[in-house]
Structures are given as C-alpha cells and as structure tokens.
PDB file of N, CA and C in Angstrom:
ATOM      1  N   UNK A1026      24.358  18.055  18.025  1.00  0.00           N
ATOM      2  CA  UNK A1026      24.266  16.878  17.281  1.00  0.00           C
ATOM      3  C   UNK A1026      24.522  17.024  15.812  1.00  0.00           C
ATOM      4  N   UNK A1027      25.337  16.129  15.259  1.00  0.00           N
ATOM      5  CA  UNK A1027      25.630  16.251  13.846  1.00  0.00           C
ATOM      6  C   UNK A1027      24.846  15.115  13.143  1.00  0.00           C
ATOM      7  N   UNK A1028      24.128  15.428  12.182  1.00  0.00           N
ATOM      8  CA  UNK A1028      23.380  14.457  11.271  1.00  0.00           C
ATOM      9  C   UNK A1028      24.174  14.329   9.979  1.00  0.00           C
ATOM     10  N   UNK A1029      24.748  13.174   9.674  1.00  0.00           N
ATOM     11  CA  UNK A1029      25.636  12.988   8.519  1.00  0.00           C
ATOM     12  C   UNK A1029      24.733  13.124   7.264  1.00  0.00           C
ATOM     13  N   UNK A1030      23.529  12.606   7.282  1.00  0.00           N
ATOM     14  CA  UNK A1030      22.690  12.501   6.098  1.00  0.00           C
ATOM     15  C   UNK A1030      21.233  12.572   6.451  1.00  0.00           C
ATOM     16  N   UNK A1031      20.468  13.355   5.856  1.00  0.00           N
ATOM     17  CA  UNK A1031      18.999  13.423   6.157  1.00  0.00           C
ATOM     18  C   UNK A1031      18.214  13.368   4.836  1.00  0.00           C
ATOM     19  N   UNK A1032      17.156  12.528   4.807  1.00  0.00           N
ATOM     20  CA  UNK A1032      16.302  12.318   3.720  1.00  0.00           C
ATOM     21  C   UNK A1032      14.920  12.653   3.993  1.00  0.00           C
ATOM     22  N   UNK A1033      14.477  13.739   3.447  1.00  0.00           N
ATOM     23  CA  UNK A1033      13.084  14.214   3.730  1.00  0.00           C
ATOM     24  C   UNK A1033      12.302  14.349   2.426  1.00  0.00           C
ATOM     25  N   UNK A1034      10.898  14.231   2.507  1.00  0.00           N
ATOM     26  CA  UNK A1034      10.095  14.407   1.342  1.00  0.00           C
ATOM     27  C   UNK A1034       9.116  15.563   1.642  1.00  0.00           C
ATOM     28  N   UNK A1035       9.111  16.545   0.759  1.00  0.00           N
ATOM     29  CA  UNK A1035       8.265  17.733   0.890  1.00  0.00           C
ATOM     30  C   UNK A1035       6.823  17.245   0.914  1.00  0.00           C
ATOM     31  N   UNK A1036       5.978  17.795   1.887  1.00  0.00           N
ATOM     32  CA  UNK A1036       4.566  17.335   1.859  1.00  0.00           C
ATOM     33  C   UNK A1036       4.369  16.169   2.758  1.00  0.00           C
ATOM     34  N   UNK A1037       5.398  15.556   3.355  1.00  0.00           N
ATOM     35  CA  UNK A1037       5.312  14.396   4.118  1.00  0.00           C
ATOM     36  C   UNK A1037       5.123  14.859   5.618  1.00  0.00           C
ATOM     37  N   UNK A1038       3.947  14.402   6.178  1.00  0.00           N
ATOM     38  CA  UNK A1038       3.682  14.718   7.621  1.00  0.00           C
ATOM     39  C   UNK A1038       4.633  14.315   8.520  1.00  0.00           C
ATOM     40  N   UNK A1039       5.120  13.052   8.326  1.00  0.00           N
ATOM     41  CA  UNK A1039       6.188  12.563   9.316  1.00  0.00           C
ATOM     42  C   UNK A1039       7.461  13.253   9.176  1.00  0.00           C
ATOM     43  N   UNK A1040       7.782  13.664   7.989  1.00  0.00           N
ATOM     44  CA  UNK A1040       8.979  14.453   7.756  1.00  0.00           C
ATOM     45  C   UNK A1040       8.953  15.833   8.471  1.00  0.00           C
ATOM     46  N   UNK A1041       7.749  16.462   8.309  1.00  0.00           N
ATOM     47  CA  UNK A1041       7.488  17.725   9.008  1.00  0.00           C
ATOM     48  C   UNK A1041       7.634  17.589  10.539  1.00  0.00           C
ATOM     49  N   UNK A1042       6.967  16.566  11.128  1.00  0.00           N
ATOM     50  CA  UNK A1042       7.176  16.379  12.491  1.00  0.00           C
ATOM     51  C   UNK A1042       8.638  16.152  12.919  1.00  0.00           C
ATOM     52  N   UNK A1043       9.376  15.412  12.136  1.00  0.00           N
ATOM     53  CA  UNK A1043      10.753  15.100  12.357  1.00  0.00           C
ATOM     54  C   UNK A1043      11.613  16.383  12.370  1.00  0.00           C
ATOM     55  N   UNK A1044      11.325  17.226  11.335  1.00  0.00           N
ATOM     56  CA  UNK A1044      12.069  18.519  11.227  1.00  0.00           C
ATOM     57  C   UNK A1044      11.647  19.384  12.395  1.00  0.00           C
ATOM     58  N   UNK A1045      10.427  19.487  12.758  1.00  0.00           N
ATOM     59  CA  UNK A1045      10.049  20.244  14.001  1.00  0.00           C
ATOM     60  C   UNK A1045      10.776  19.778  15.224  1.00  0.00           C
ATOM     61  N   UNK A1046      10.822  18.420  15.471  1.00  0.00           N
ATOM     62  CA  UNK A1046      11.536  17.834  16.617  1.00  0.00           C
ATOM     63  C   UNK A1046      13.032  18.264  16.602  1.00  0.00           C
ATOM     64  N   UNK A1047      13.564  18.099  15.380  1.00  0.00           N
ATOM     65  CA  UNK A1047      15.047  18.421  15.270  1.00  0.00           C
ATOM     66  C   UNK A1047      15.341  19.966  15.448  1.00  0.00           C
ATOM     67  N   UNK A1048      14.352  20.721  15.036  1.00  0.00           N
ATOM     68  CA  UNK A1048      14.454  22.209  15.192  1.00  0.00           C
ATOM     69  C   UNK A1048      14.478  22.713  16.581  1.00  0.00           C
ATOM     70  N   UNK A1049      14.138  21.810  17.545  1.00  0.00           N
ATOM     71  CA  UNK A1049      14.172  22.257  18.928  1.00  0.00           C
ATOM     72  C   UNK A1049      15.518  22.102  19.545  1.00  0.00           C
ATOM     73  N   UNK A1050      16.447  21.624  18.860  1.00  0.00           N
ATOM     74  CA  UNK A1050      17.816  21.397  19.362  1.00  0.00           C
ATOM     75  C   UNK A1050      18.804  21.971  18.423  1.00  0.00           C
ATOM     76  N   UNK A1051      20.051  22.063  18.927  1.00  0.00           N
ATOM     77  CA  UNK A1051      21.131  22.584  18.005  1.00  0.00           C
ATOM     78  C   UNK A1051      21.607  21.355  17.188  1.00  0.00           C
ATOM     79  N   UNK A1052      21.391  21.492  15.881  1.00  0.00           N
ATOM     80  CA  UNK A1052      21.827  20.318  15.112  1.00  0.00           C
ATOM     81  C   UNK A1052      22.575  20.883  13.853  1.00  0.00           C
ATOM     82  N   UNK A1053      23.291  20.101  13.274  1.00  0.00           N
ATOM     83  CA  UNK A1053      24.014  20.459  11.944  1.00  0.00           C
ATOM     84  C   UNK A1053      23.714  19.252  11.066  1.00  0.00           C
ATOM     85  N   UNK A1054      23.138  19.655   9.922  1.00  0.00           N
ATOM     86  CA  UNK A1054      22.905  18.523   8.870  1.00  0.00           C
ATOM     87  C   UNK A1054      23.906  18.673   7.859  1.00  0.00           C
ATOM     88  N   UNK A1055      24.827  17.662   7.670  1.00  0.00           N
ATOM     89  CA  UNK A1055      25.896  17.777   6.701  1.00  0.00           C
ATOM     90  C   UNK A1055      25.371  17.679   5.232  1.00  0.00           C
ATOM     91  N   UNK A1056      24.441  16.757   5.039  1.00  0.00           N
ATOM     92  CA  UNK A1056      23.839  16.549   3.728  1.00  0.00           C
ATOM     93  C   UNK A1056      22.465  16.318   3.866  1.00  0.00           C
ATOM     94  N   UNK A1057      21.538  17.151   3.159  1.00  0.00           N
ATOM     95  CA  UNK A1057      20.102  16.875   3.157  1.00  0.00           C
ATOM     96  C   UNK A1057      19.711  16.611   1.747  1.00  0.00           C
ATOM     97  N   UNK A1058      18.883  15.405   1.593  1.00  0.00           N
ATOM     98  CA  UNK A1058      18.526  14.986   0.274  1.00  0.00           C
ATOM     99  C   UNK A1058      16.954  15.051   0.138  1.00  0.00           C
ATOM    100  N   UNK A1059      16.474  15.602  -0.940  1.00  0.00           N
ATOM    101  CA  UNK A1059      15.103  15.614  -1.190  1.00  0.00           C
ATOM    102  C   UNK A1059      14.725  14.295  -1.815  1.00  0.00           C
ATOM    103  N   UNK A1060      13.871  13.598  -1.070  1.00  0.00           N
ATOM    104  CA  UNK A1060      13.354  12.314  -1.488  1.00  0.00           C
ATOM    105  C   UNK A1060      12.579  12.285  -2.831  1.00  0.00           C
ATOM    106  N   UNK A1061      11.961  13.385  -3.188  1.00  0.00           N
ATOM    107  CA  UNK A1061      11.243  13.430  -4.429  1.00  0.00           C
ATOM    108  C   UNK A1061      12.232  13.601  -5.631  1.00  0.00           C
ATOM    109  N   UNK A1062      13.193  14.296  -5.410  1.00  0.00           N
ATOM    110  CA  UNK A1062      14.181  14.643  -6.424  1.00  0.00           C
ATOM    111  C   UNK A1062      15.173  13.488  -6.556  1.00  0.00           C
ATOM    112  N   UNK A1063      15.480  12.784  -5.468  1.00  0.00           N
ATOM    113  CA  UNK A1063      16.508  11.693  -5.513  1.00  0.00           C
ATOM    114  C   UNK A1063      15.979  10.477  -4.823  1.00  0.00           C
ATOM    115  N   UNK A1064      14.876   9.751  -5.444  1.00  0.00           N
ATOM    116  CA  UNK A1064      14.317   8.615  -4.704  1.00  0.00           C
ATOM    117  C   UNK A1064      15.321   7.503  -4.801  1.00  0.00           C
ATOM    118  N   UNK A1065      15.428   6.892  -3.715  1.00  0.00           N
ATOM    119  CA  UNK A1065      16.424   5.662  -3.479  1.00  0.00           C
ATOM    120  C   UNK A1065      15.609   4.317  -3.662  1.00  0.00           C
ATOM    121  N   UNK A1066      15.777   3.541  -4.702  1.00  0.00           N
ATOM    122  CA  UNK A1066      15.139   2.257  -4.903  1.00  0.00           C
ATOM    123  C   UNK A1066      15.887   1.201  -4.110  1.00  0.00           C
ATOM    124  N   UNK A1067      15.398  -0.073  -4.135  1.00  0.00           N
ATOM    125  CA  UNK A1067      15.921  -1.046  -3.339  1.00  0.00           C
ATOM    126  C   UNK A1067      17.431  -1.276  -3.237  1.00  0.00           C
ATOM    127  N   UNK A1068      18.096  -1.354  -4.339  1.00  0.00           N
ATOM    128  CA  UNK A1068      19.556  -1.589  -4.403  1.00  0.00           C
ATOM    129  C   UNK A1068      20.311  -0.416  -3.856  1.00  0.00           C
ATOM    130  N   UNK A1069      19.862   0.727  -4.251  1.00  0.00           N
ATOM    131  CA  UNK A1069      20.610   1.895  -3.683  1.00  0.00           C
ATOM    132  C   UNK A1069      20.413   2.126  -2.249  1.00  0.00           C
ATOM    133  N   UNK A1070      19.233   1.736  -1.822  1.00  0.00           N
ATOM    134  CA  UNK A1070      18.934   1.796  -0.343  1.00  0.00           C
ATOM    135  C   UNK A1070      19.758   0.732   0.321  1.00  0.00           C
ATOM    136  N   UNK A1071      19.803  -0.440  -0.126  1.00  0.00           N
ATOM    137  CA  UNK A1071      20.674  -1.476   0.640  1.00  0.00           C
ATOM    138  C   UNK A1071      22.134  -1.074   0.586  1.00  0.00           C
ATOM    139  N   UNK A1072      22.631  -0.503  -0.552  1.00  0.00           N
ATOM    140  CA  UNK A1072      24.035  -0.041  -0.552  1.00  0.00           C
ATOM    141  C   UNK A1072      24.330   0.943   0.569  1.00  0.00           C
ATOM    142  N   UNK A1073      23.317   1.793   0.754  1.00  0.00           N
ATOM    143  CA  UNK A1073      23.494   2.773   1.806  1.00  0.00           C
ATOM    144  C   UNK A1073      23.382   2.193   3.188  1.00  0.00           C
ATOM    145  N   UNK A1074      22.544   1.302   3.446  1.00  0.00           N
ATOM    146  CA  UNK A1074      22.294   0.660   4.747  1.00  0.00           C
ATOM    147  C   UNK A1074      23.308  -0.402   5.111  1.00  0.00           C
ATOM    148  N   UNK A1075      23.814  -1.036   4.148  1.00  0.00           N
ATOM    149  CA  UNK A1075      24.589  -2.377   4.477  1.00  0.00           C
ATOM    150  C   UNK A1075      25.803  -2.111   5.316  1.00  0.00           C
ATOM    151  N   UNK A1076      26.426  -0.991   5.226  1.00  0.00           N
ATOM    152  CA  UNK A1076      27.655  -0.774   6.006  1.00  0.00           C
ATOM    153  C   UNK A1076      27.440  -0.149   7.334  1.00  0.00           C
ATOM    154  N   UNK A1077      26.148   0.115   7.806  1.00  0.00           N
ATOM    155  CA  UNK A1077      25.863   0.700   9.012  1.00  0.00           C
ATOM    156  C   UNK A1077      25.990  -0.367  10.202  1.00  0.00           C
ATOM    157  N   UNK A1078      26.142   0.101  11.378  1.00  0.00           N
ATOM    158  CA  UNK A1078      26.164  -0.810  12.569  1.00  0.00           C
ATOM    159  C   UNK A1078      24.738  -1.068  13.030  1.00  0.00           C
ATOM    160  N   UNK A1079      23.866  -0.111  12.863  1.00  0.00           N
ATOM    161  CA  UNK A1079      22.505  -0.350  13.469  1.00  0.00           C
ATOM    162  C   UNK A1079      21.527   0.427  12.579  1.00  0.00           C
ATOM    163  N   UNK A1080      20.354  -0.221  12.441  1.00  0.00           N
ATOM    164  CA  UNK A1080      19.217   0.497  11.766  1.00  0.00           C
ATOM    165  C   UNK A1080      17.962   0.449  12.771  1.00  0.00           C
ATOM    166  N   UNK A1081      17.527   1.559  13.050  1.00  0.00           N
ATOM    167  CA  UNK A1081      16.249   1.725  13.882  1.00  0.00           C
ATOM    168  C   UNK A1081      15.103   2.218  12.933  1.00  0.00           C
ATOM    169  N   UNK A1082      14.041   1.395  13.009  1.00  0.00           N
ATOM    170  CA  UNK A1082      12.913   1.642  12.092  1.00  0.00           C
ATOM    171  C   UNK A1082      11.599   1.938  12.880  1.00  0.00           C
ATOM    172  N   UNK A1083      11.056   3.029  12.773  1.00  0.00           N
ATOM    173  CA  UNK A1083       9.836   3.297  13.462  1.00  0.00           C
ATOM    174  C   UNK A1083       8.630   2.959  12.481  1.00  0.00           C
ATOM    175  N   UNK A1084       7.729   2.171  13.019  1.00  0.00           N
ATOM    176  CA  UNK A1084       6.669   1.714  12.268  1.00  0.00           C
ATOM    177  C   UNK A1084       5.361   1.578  13.243  1.00  0.00           C
ATOM    178  N   UNK A1085       4.522   2.581  13.077  1.00  0.00           N
ATOM    179  CA  UNK A1085       3.420   2.730  13.998  1.00  0.00           C
ATOM    180  C   UNK A1085       4.005   3.085  15.419  1.00  0.00           C
ATOM    181  N   UNK A1086       3.592   2.383  16.455  1.00  0.00           N
ATOM    182  CA  UNK A1086       4.203   2.609  17.751  1.00  0.00           C
ATOM    183  C   UNK A1086       5.310   1.811  18.058  1.00  0.00           C
ATOM    184  N   UNK A1087       5.827   0.989  17.140  1.00  0.00           N
ATOM    185  CA  UNK A1087       6.966   0.099  17.404  1.00  0.00           C
ATOM    186  C   UNK A1087       8.279   0.736  16.834  1.00  0.00           C
ATOM    187  N   UNK A1088       9.292   0.430  17.460  1.00  0.00           N
ATOM    188  CA  UNK A1088      10.676   0.779  16.929  1.00  0.00           C
ATOM    189  C   UNK A1088      11.405  -0.520  16.914  1.00  0.00           C
ATOM    190  N   UNK A1089      11.802  -0.915  15.680  1.00  0.00           N
ATOM    191  CA  UNK A1089      12.545  -2.148  15.430  1.00  0.00           C
ATOM    192  C   UNK A1089      14.012  -1.858  15.272  1.00  0.00           C
ATOM    193  N   UNK A1090      14.815  -2.716  15.782  1.00  0.00           N
ATOM    194  CA  UNK A1090      16.285  -2.552  15.675  1.00  0.00           C
ATOM    195  C   UNK A1090      16.867  -3.729  14.866  1.00  0.00           C
ATOM    196  N   UNK A1091      17.692  -3.393  13.955  1.00  0.00           N
ATOM    197  CA  UNK A1091      18.349  -4.371  13.034  1.00  0.00           C
ATOM    198  C   UNK A1091      19.861  -4.113  12.983  1.00  0.00           C
ATOM    199  N   UNK A1092      20.633  -5.104  12.856  1.00  0.00           N
ATOM    200  CA  UNK A1092      22.027  -5.098  12.438  1.00  0.00           C
ATOM    201  C   UNK A1092      22.044  -5.656  11.135  1.00  0.00           C
ATOM    202  N   UNK A1093      22.420  -4.818   9.980  1.00  0.00           N
ATOM    203  CA  UNK A1093      22.445  -5.307   8.653  1.00  0.00           C
ATOM    204  C   UNK A1093      23.408  -6.376   8.423  1.00  0.00           C
ATOM    205  N   UNK A1094      23.018  -7.225   7.435  1.00  0.00           N
ATOM    206  CA  UNK A1094      23.798  -8.403   7.000  1.00  0.00           C
ATOM    207  C   UNK A1094      23.107  -9.001   5.889  1.00  0.00           C
ATOM    208  N   UNK A1095      23.879  -9.722   5.036  1.00  0.00           N
ATOM    209  CA  UNK A1095      23.324 -10.321   3.843  1.00  0.00           C
ATOM    210  C   UNK A1095      21.940 -11.159   4.111  1.00  0.00           C
ATOM    211  N   UNK A1096      21.992 -11.857   5.342  1.00  0.00           N
ATOM    212  CA  UNK A1096      20.860 -12.627   5.676  1.00  0.00           C
ATOM    213  C   UNK A1096      19.621 -11.813   6.130  1.00  0.00           C
ATOM    214  N   UNK A1097      19.842 -10.531   6.332  1.00  0.00           N
ATOM    215  CA  UNK A1097      18.671  -9.681   6.725  1.00  0.00           C
ATOM    216  C   UNK A1097      18.188  -8.694   5.732  1.00  0.00           C
ATOM    217  N   UNK A1098      18.828  -8.797   4.482  1.00  0.00           N
ATOM    218  CA  UNK A1098      18.559  -7.863   3.404  1.00  0.00           C
ATOM    219  C   UNK A1098      17.091  -7.718   3.033  1.00  0.00           C
ATOM    220  N   UNK A1099      16.480  -8.863   2.661  1.00  0.00           N
ATOM    221  CA  UNK A1099      15.041  -8.918   2.326  1.00  0.00           C
ATOM    222  C   UNK A1099      14.134  -8.365   3.377  1.00  0.00           C
ATOM    223  N   UNK A1100      14.401  -8.859   4.640  1.00  0.00           N
ATOM    224  CA  UNK A1100      13.575  -8.469   5.743  1.00  0.00           C
ATOM    225  C   UNK A1100      13.626  -6.955   5.995  1.00  0.00           C
ATOM    226  N   UNK A1101      14.835  -6.382   5.998  1.00  0.00           N
ATOM    227  CA  UNK A1101      14.989  -4.977   6.207  1.00  0.00           C
ATOM    228  C   UNK A1101      14.380  -4.161   5.032  1.00  0.00           C
ATOM    229  N   UNK A1102      14.727  -4.542   3.865  1.00  0.00           N
ATOM    230  CA  UNK A1102      14.111  -3.817   2.689  1.00  0.00           C
ATOM    231  C   UNK A1102      12.532  -3.777   2.649  1.00  0.00           C
ATOM    232  N   UNK A1103      11.929  -4.818   3.072  1.00  0.00           N
ATOM    233  CA  UNK A1103      10.546  -4.974   3.130  1.00  0.00           C
ATOM    234  C   UNK A1103       9.922  -3.979   3.997  1.00  0.00           C
ATOM    235  N   UNK A1104      10.643  -3.698   5.100  1.00  0.00           N
ATOM    236  CA  UNK A1104      10.160  -2.606   6.026  1.00  0.00           C
ATOM    237  C   UNK A1104      10.560  -1.178   5.658  1.00  0.00           C
ATOM    238  N   UNK A1105      11.711  -0.986   5.124  1.00  0.00           N
ATOM    239  CA  UNK A1105      12.211   0.380   4.841  1.00  0.00           C
ATOM    240  C   UNK A1105      11.782   0.989   3.540  1.00  0.00           C
ATOM    241  N   UNK A1106      11.250   0.162   2.634  1.00  0.00           N
ATOM    242  CA  UNK A1106      10.724   0.699   1.385  1.00  0.00           C
ATOM    243  C   UNK A1106       9.238   0.946   1.399  1.00  0.00           C
ATOM    244  N   UNK A1107       8.910   2.097   0.972  1.00  0.00           N
ATOM    245  CA  UNK A1107       7.562   2.460   1.003  1.00  0.00           C
ATOM    246  C   UNK A1107       6.729   1.773  -0.186  1.00  0.00           C
ATOM    247  N   UNK A1108       5.380   2.164  -0.399  1.00  0.00           N
ATOM    248  CA  UNK A1108       4.577   1.525  -1.408  1.00  0.00           C
ATOM    249  C   UNK A1108       5.131   1.799  -2.804  1.00  0.00           C
ATOM    250  N   UNK A1109       5.887   2.944  -2.904  1.00  0.00           N
ATOM    251  CA  UNK A1109       6.410   3.325  -4.310  1.00  0.00           C
ATOM    252  C   UNK A1109       7.693   2.476  -4.537  1.00  0.00           C
ATOM    253  N   UNK A1110       8.192   1.803  -3.561  1.00  0.00           N
ATOM    254  CA  UNK A1110       9.420   0.922  -3.778  1.00  0.00           C
ATOM    255  C   UNK A1110      10.690   1.755  -3.495  1.00  0.00           C
ATOM    256  N   UNK A1111      10.530   2.945  -2.896  1.00  0.00           N
ATOM    257  CA  UNK A1111      11.710   3.695  -2.508  1.00  0.00           C
ATOM    258  C   UNK A1111      11.815   3.880  -1.088  1.00  0.00           C
ATOM    259  N   UNK A1112      13.003   4.297  -0.556  1.00  0.00           N
ATOM    260  CA  UNK A1112      13.315   4.460   0.905  1.00  0.00           C
ATOM    261  C   UNK A1112      12.278   5.444   1.526  1.00  0.00           C
ATOM    262  N   UNK A1113      11.758   4.951   2.599  1.00  0.00           N
ATOM    263  CA  UNK A1113      10.845   5.795   3.368  1.00  0.00           C
ATOM    264  C   UNK A1113      11.458   6.973   3.970  1.00  0.00           C
ATOM    265  N   UNK A1114      10.693   8.069   3.981  1.00  0.00           N
ATOM    266  CA  UNK A1114      11.256   9.324   4.520  1.00  0.00           C
ATOM    267  C   UNK A1114      10.339   9.552   5.768  1.00  0.00           C
ATOM    268  N   UNK A1115      10.930  10.180   6.803  1.00  0.00           N
ATOM    269  CA  UNK A1115      12.208  10.677   6.963  1.00  0.00           C
ATOM    270  C   UNK A1115      13.207   9.526   7.331  1.00  0.00           C
ATOM    271  N   UNK A1116      14.455   9.827   6.880  1.00  0.00           N
ATOM    272  CA  UNK A1116      15.564   8.908   7.292  1.00  0.00           C
ATOM    273  C   UNK A1116      16.756   9.799   7.625  1.00  0.00           C
ATOM    274  N   UNK A1117      17.411   9.392   8.716  1.00  0.00           N
ATOM    275  CA  UNK A1117      18.649  10.130   9.181  1.00  0.00           C
ATOM    276  C   UNK A1117      19.704   9.097   9.322  1.00  0.00           C
ATOM    277  N   UNK A1118      20.952   9.600   9.111  1.00  0.00           N
ATOM    278  CA  UNK A1118      22.093   8.884   9.487  1.00  0.00           C
ATOM    279  C   UNK A1118      22.897   9.658  10.486  1.00  0.00           C
ATOM    280  N   UNK A1119      23.048   9.123  11.663  1.00  0.00           N
ATOM    281  CA  UNK A1119      23.805   9.834  12.701  1.00  0.00           C
ATOM    282  C   UNK A1119      24.903   8.888  13.107  1.00  0.00           C
ATOM    283  N   UNK A1120      26.159   9.288  12.930  1.00  0.00           N
ATOM    284  CA  UNK A1120      27.268   8.364  13.126  1.00  0.00           C
ATOM    285  C   UNK A1120      27.145   7.105  12.140  1.00  0.00           C
ATOM    286  N   UNK A1121      27.027   5.939  12.622  1.00  0.00           N
ATOM    287  CA  UNK A1121      26.973   4.786  11.794  1.00  0.00           C
ATOM    288  C   UNK A1121      25.555   4.111  12.009  1.00  0.00           C
ATOM    289  N   UNK A1122      24.575   4.907  12.447  1.00  0.00           N
ATOM    290  CA  UNK A1122      23.259   4.452  12.756  1.00  0.00           C
ATOM    291  C   UNK A1122      22.209   5.097  11.918  1.00  0.00           C
ATOM    292  N   UNK A1123      21.311   4.343  11.246  1.00  0.00           N
ATOM    293  CA  UNK A1123      20.205   4.943  10.578  1.00  0.00           C
ATOM    294  C   UNK A1123      18.911   4.910  11.319  1.00  0.00           C
ATOM    295  N   UNK A1124      18.185   5.950  11.202  1.00  0.00           N
ATOM    296  CA  UNK A1124      16.859   6.194  11.886  1.00  0.00           C
ATOM    297  C   UNK A1124      15.857   6.377  10.769  1.00  0.00           C
ATOM    298  N   UNK A1125      14.969   5.369  10.500  1.00  0.00           N
ATOM    299  CA  UNK A1125      14.067   5.450   9.439  1.00  0.00           C
ATOM    300  C   UNK A1125      12.621   5.554   9.960  1.00  0.00           C
ATOM    301  N   UNK A1126      11.859   6.445   9.317  1.00  0.00           N
ATOM    302  CA  UNK A1126      10.481   6.686   9.747  1.00  0.00           C
ATOM    303  C   UNK A1126      10.419   7.669  10.969  1.00  0.00           C
ATOM    304  N   UNK A1127       9.235   7.848  11.529  1.00  0.00           N
ATOM    305  CA  UNK A1127       9.139   8.836  12.634  1.00  0.00           C
ATOM    306  C   UNK A1127       8.189   8.125  13.750  1.00  0.00           C
ATOM    307  N   UNK A1128       8.715   8.453  14.905  1.00  0.00           N
ATOM    308  CA  UNK A1128       7.801   8.174  16.133  1.00  0.00           C
ATOM    309  C   UNK A1128       8.267   9.154  17.147  1.00  0.00           C
ATOM    310  N   UNK A1129       7.271   9.613  17.890  1.00  0.00           N
ATOM    311  CA  UNK A1129       7.615  10.574  18.968  1.00  0.00           C
ATOM    312  C   UNK A1129       8.715  10.020  19.915  1.00  0.00           C
ATOM    313  N   UNK A1130       8.599   8.736  20.280  1.00  0.00           N
ATOM    314  CA  UNK A1130       9.618   8.095  21.145  1.00  0.00           C
ATOM    315  C   UNK A1130      10.999   8.221  20.597  1.00  0.00           C
ATOM    316  N   UNK A1131      11.110   7.892  19.277  1.00  0.00           N
ATOM    317  CA  UNK A1131      12.456   7.841  18.639  1.00  0.00           C
ATOM    318  C   UNK A1131      13.067   9.186  18.522  1.00  0.00           C
ATOM    319  N   UNK A1132      12.225  10.213  18.198  1.00  0.00           N
ATOM    320  CA  UNK A1132      12.790  11.531  18.106  1.00  0.00           C
ATOM    321  C   UNK A1132      12.951  12.243  19.382  1.00  0.00           C
ATOM    322  N   UNK A1133      12.074  11.908  20.351  1.00  0.00           N
ATOM    323  CA  UNK A1133      12.373  12.444  21.636  1.00  0.00           C
ATOM    324  C   UNK A1133      13.699  12.071  22.186  1.00  0.00           C
ATOM    325  N   UNK A1134      14.126  10.763  21.936  1.00  0.00           N
ATOM    326  CA  UNK A1134      15.430  10.215  22.350  1.00  0.00           C
ATOM    327  C   UNK A1134      16.446  10.921  21.590  1.00  0.00           C
ATOM    328  N   UNK A1135      16.285  11.154  20.296  1.00  0.00           N
ATOM    329  CA  UNK A1135      17.333  11.909  19.431  1.00  0.00           C
ATOM    330  C   UNK A1135      17.514  13.285  19.978  1.00  0.00           C
ATOM    331  N   UNK A1136      16.505  13.884  20.277  1.00  0.00           N
ATOM    332  CA  UNK A1136      16.629  15.308  20.654  1.00  0.00           C
ATOM    333  C   UNK A1136      17.253  15.439  22.036  1.00  0.00           C
ATOM    334  N   UNK A1137      16.907  14.446  22.875  1.00  0.00           N
ATOM    335  CA  UNK A1137      17.640  14.332  24.144  1.00  0.00           C
ATOM    336  C   UNK A1137      19.087  14.238  24.044  1.00  0.00           C
ATOM    337  N   UNK A1138      19.503  13.619  22.992  1.00  0.00           N
ATOM    338  CA  UNK A1138      20.930  13.407  22.746  1.00  0.00           C
ATOM    339  C   UNK A1138      21.638  14.728  22.196  1.00  0.00           C
ATOM    340  N   UNK A1139      20.830  15.633  21.733  1.00  0.00           N
ATOM    341  CA  UNK A1139      21.387  16.841  21.126  1.00  0.00           C
ATOM    342  C   UNK A1139      21.877  17.744  22.169  1.00  0.00           C
TER     343      UNK A1139
END
C-alpha cells in the first residue's frame, strides 16, 4: 500500500492506534506531516480536500463518506476540524481518497487492502 500523505500528531492516542494498524502491513508513506509543527487551518484544509474524489471520516463508531464540492464545504469542515480549528489527526491520503480520524473498522479495511 502506498500512502501519498499522512498527518499525525505526537501524543495522539488515535494517531498511535493508526500507526500500529498500518505497521502490521507493508506500507510506504511518501510524505508524513507532523500536525503540531504544521497545523492546517480551515482554508488550507479545504484546499487539500477539495480536489479529492472521496473523504471518509471516522467519528465515534460511525464512518461518514463525502464527495467534496462547494456546497459541502461548511459541512465537511465542521466535521474534519478539531476544537483547535485545525485538521484532525490522523489523516491519510491514499490515491485520491482521504481517511480522517480513526476507527477500528476503517483501519481494518485499509490494512486488508495492504
């Protein structure tokens, strides 16, 4: 599996779980970004997400799927930005799909693709 872009925050329990899940498979991360050193606020986040085909967002036990478009911007940003107003970690970009947040179900499916 090739991960085009990975966004992790040190000390983040969900990020640690994500990295452990990914560590069980053969993966290559082309670019890894430290969320504390390079926080992405609303506009930068939208610039990143807007050209994707699909966005999968893990929130609690739910996984929501979105196709980005101008009419979805506010709705998507409300979910993908944390309390600090920056992109939630972990976030992965695989192909033209973003995976935001962590759930066992979402990462089990990703690892299965590896």
